[in-house]
């Protein structure tokens, strides 16, 4: 069993930055890929990006490429989502999720994950 807890959300101005953290419990964290998702109010959840278990491979949704960076520190059981040049359209509840590293992009693209965090709100003001 793995528990995921997101933190670091809050209010930012357009053009600003925030760093989200996804802290995990459980010994299997280093074997799992981690995905980041977001759900704007009244809209469907969308897959933002992900990182493989080793951190060697990452994936980003087109609209966040060049602005968001995902990294992980397996020694700390933590994955980070660095968000720069924020725009109001980034406003959403952000979730992290964990799943098998093999085929992680395809799995997360279909919203398939073994474990989910509770989410953290990010609000970007114009």
mmCIF file of C-alpha atoms in Angstrom, residues 26-116:
data_model
loop_
_atom_site.group_PDB
_atom_site.id
_atom_site.type_symbol
_atom_site.label_atom_id
_atom_site.label_comp_id
_atom_site.label_asym_id
_atom_site.label_seq_id
_atom_site.Cartn_x
_atom_site.Cartn_y
_atom_site.Cartn_z
ATOM 1 C CA UNK A 26 5.688 2.712 1.443
ATOM 2 C CA UNK A 27 8.772 0.831 0.411
ATOM 3 C CA UNK A 28 7.714 0.364 -3.197
ATOM 4 C CA UNK A 29 7.811 4.050 -4.131
ATOM 5 C CA UNK A 30 11.054 3.747 -6.079
ATOM 6 C CA UNK A 31 9.490 1.096 -8.325
ATOM 7 C CA UNK A 32 6.501 3.235 -9.281
ATOM 8 C CA UNK A 33 6.006 5.879 -11.923
ATOM 9 C CA UNK A 34 4.336 9.054 -10.701
ATOM 10 C CA UNK A 35 1.860 11.059 -12.696
ATOM 11 C CA UNK A 36 0.479 14.535 -12.149
ATOM 12 C CA UNK A 37 -3.105 15.315 -13.027
ATOM 13 C CA UNK A 38 -5.269 18.373 -12.639
ATOM 14 C CA UNK A 39 -8.959 19.092 -12.574
ATOM 15 C CA UNK A 40 -10.235 22.608 -13.121
ATOM 16 C CA UNK A 41 -13.494 23.411 -11.417
ATOM 17 C CA UNK A 42 -16.407 22.011 -13.396
ATOM 18 C CA UNK A 43 -14.167 20.247 -15.893
ATOM 19 C CA UNK A 44 -12.753 16.794 -16.397
ATOM 20 C CA UNK A 45 -9.476 15.684 -14.940
ATOM 21 C CA UNK A 46 -6.521 15.897 -17.320
ATOM 22 C CA UNK A 47 -3.132 14.248 -17.411
ATOM 23 C CA UNK A 48 -0.411 16.857 -17.020
ATOM 24 C CA UNK A 49 2.803 14.843 -16.976
ATOM 25 C CA UNK A 50 4.651 11.955 -15.429
ATOM 26 C CA UNK A 51 8.028 10.552 -14.480
ATOM 27 C CA UNK A 52 9.291 6.990 -14.610
ATOM 28 C CA UNK A 53 10.363 5.107 -11.506
ATOM 29 C CA UNK A 54 14.027 5.887 -12.071
ATOM 30 C CA UNK A 55 13.452 9.447 -13.185
ATOM 31 C CA UNK A 56 15.083 8.750 -16.541
ATOM 32 C CA UNK A 57 11.949 9.420 -18.549
ATOM 33 C CA UNK A 58 9.388 12.163 -18.328
ATOM 34 C CA UNK A 59 6.280 13.137 -20.254
ATOM 35 C CA UNK A 60 4.456 16.452 -20.437
ATOM 36 C CA UNK A 61 1.182 17.614 -21.853
ATOM 37 C CA UNK A 62 1.794 20.023 -24.734
ATOM 38 C CA UNK A 63 0.350 23.033 -22.943
ATOM 39 C CA UNK A 64 2.822 22.732 -20.069
ATOM 40 C CA UNK A 65 5.962 21.752 -21.979
ATOM 41 C CA UNK A 66 8.771 24.161 -21.264
ATOM 42 C CA UNK A 67 6.943 25.556 -18.218
ATOM 43 C CA UNK A 68 6.520 22.526 -15.942
ATOM 44 C CA UNK A 69 9.242 20.158 -14.791
ATOM 45 C CA UNK A 70 8.782 16.887 -12.944
ATOM 46 C CA UNK A 71 11.582 15.445 -10.853
ATOM 47 C CA UNK A 72 11.890 12.887 -8.110
ATOM 48 C CA UNK A 73 14.053 12.088 -5.141
ATOM 49 C CA UNK A 74 13.631 8.411 -4.352
ATOM 50 C CA UNK A 75 15.699 8.740 -1.193
ATOM 51 C CA UNK A 76 13.037 11.117 0.101
ATOM 52 C CA UNK A 77 10.087 9.280 -1.446
ATOM 53 C CA UNK A 78 9.062 12.537 -3.074
ATOM 54 C CA UNK A 79 8.189 13.738 -6.549
ATOM 55 C CA UNK A 80 8.112 17.408 -7.456
ATOM 56 C CA UNK A 81 6.178 19.418 -10.004
ATOM 57 C CA UNK A 82 7.918 22.724 -10.650
ATOM 58 C CA UNK A 83 5.491 25.071 -12.362
ATOM 59 C CA UNK A 84 6.862 28.241 -13.938
ATOM 60 C CA UNK A 85 5.326 30.991 -16.046
ATOM 61 C CA UNK A 86 1.925 30.152 -14.648
ATOM 62 C CA UNK A 87 -1.200 31.226 -16.495
ATOM 63 C CA UNK A 88 -4.779 31.444 -15.199
ATOM 64 C CA UNK A 89 -5.633 28.327 -17.203
ATOM 65 C CA UNK A 90 -3.358 26.363 -14.855
ATOM 66 C CA UNK A 91 -5.867 26.917 -12.055
ATOM 67 C CA UNK A 92 -7.050 23.510 -10.866
ATOM 68 C CA UNK A 93 -6.827 20.923 -8.152
ATOM 69 C CA UNK A 94 -3.613 19.027 -8.783
ATOM 70 C CA UNK A 95 -3.297 15.337 -7.962
ATOM 71 C CA UNK A 96 -0.400 12.949 -8.017
ATOM 72 C CA UNK A 97 -0.865 9.280 -8.733
ATOM 73 C CA UNK A 98 1.345 6.210 -8.742
ATOM 74 C CA UNK A 99 1.405 3.227 -11.034
ATOM 75 C CA UNK A 100 3.643 0.675 -12.756
ATOM 76 C CA UNK A 101 6.586 2.226 -14.551
ATOM 77 C CA UNK A 102 6.212 0.037 -17.613
ATOM 78 C CA UNK A 103 4.027 1.818 -20.136
ATOM 79 C CA UNK A 104 3.393 4.591 -17.641
ATOM 80 C CA UNK A 105 2.524 7.260 -20.193
ATOM 81 C CA UNK A 106 -0.159 5.139 -21.832
ATOM 82 C CA UNK A 107 -1.551 4.036 -18.476
ATOM 83 C CA UNK A 108 -1.745 7.534 -17.056
ATOM 84 C CA UNK A 109 -3.171 8.839 -20.317
ATOM 85 C CA UNK A 110 -6.175 6.612 -19.618
ATOM 86 C CA UNK A 111 -6.287 7.718 -15.992
ATOM 87 C CA UNK A 112 -5.107 4.332 -14.789
ATOM 88 C CA UNK A 113 -3.208 4.437 -11.515
ATOM 89 C CA UNK A 114 -2.864 2.264 -8.448
ATOM 90 C CA UNK A 115 -2.819 5.057 -5.896
ATOM 91 C CA UNK A 116 -4.036 8.647 -5.799
#
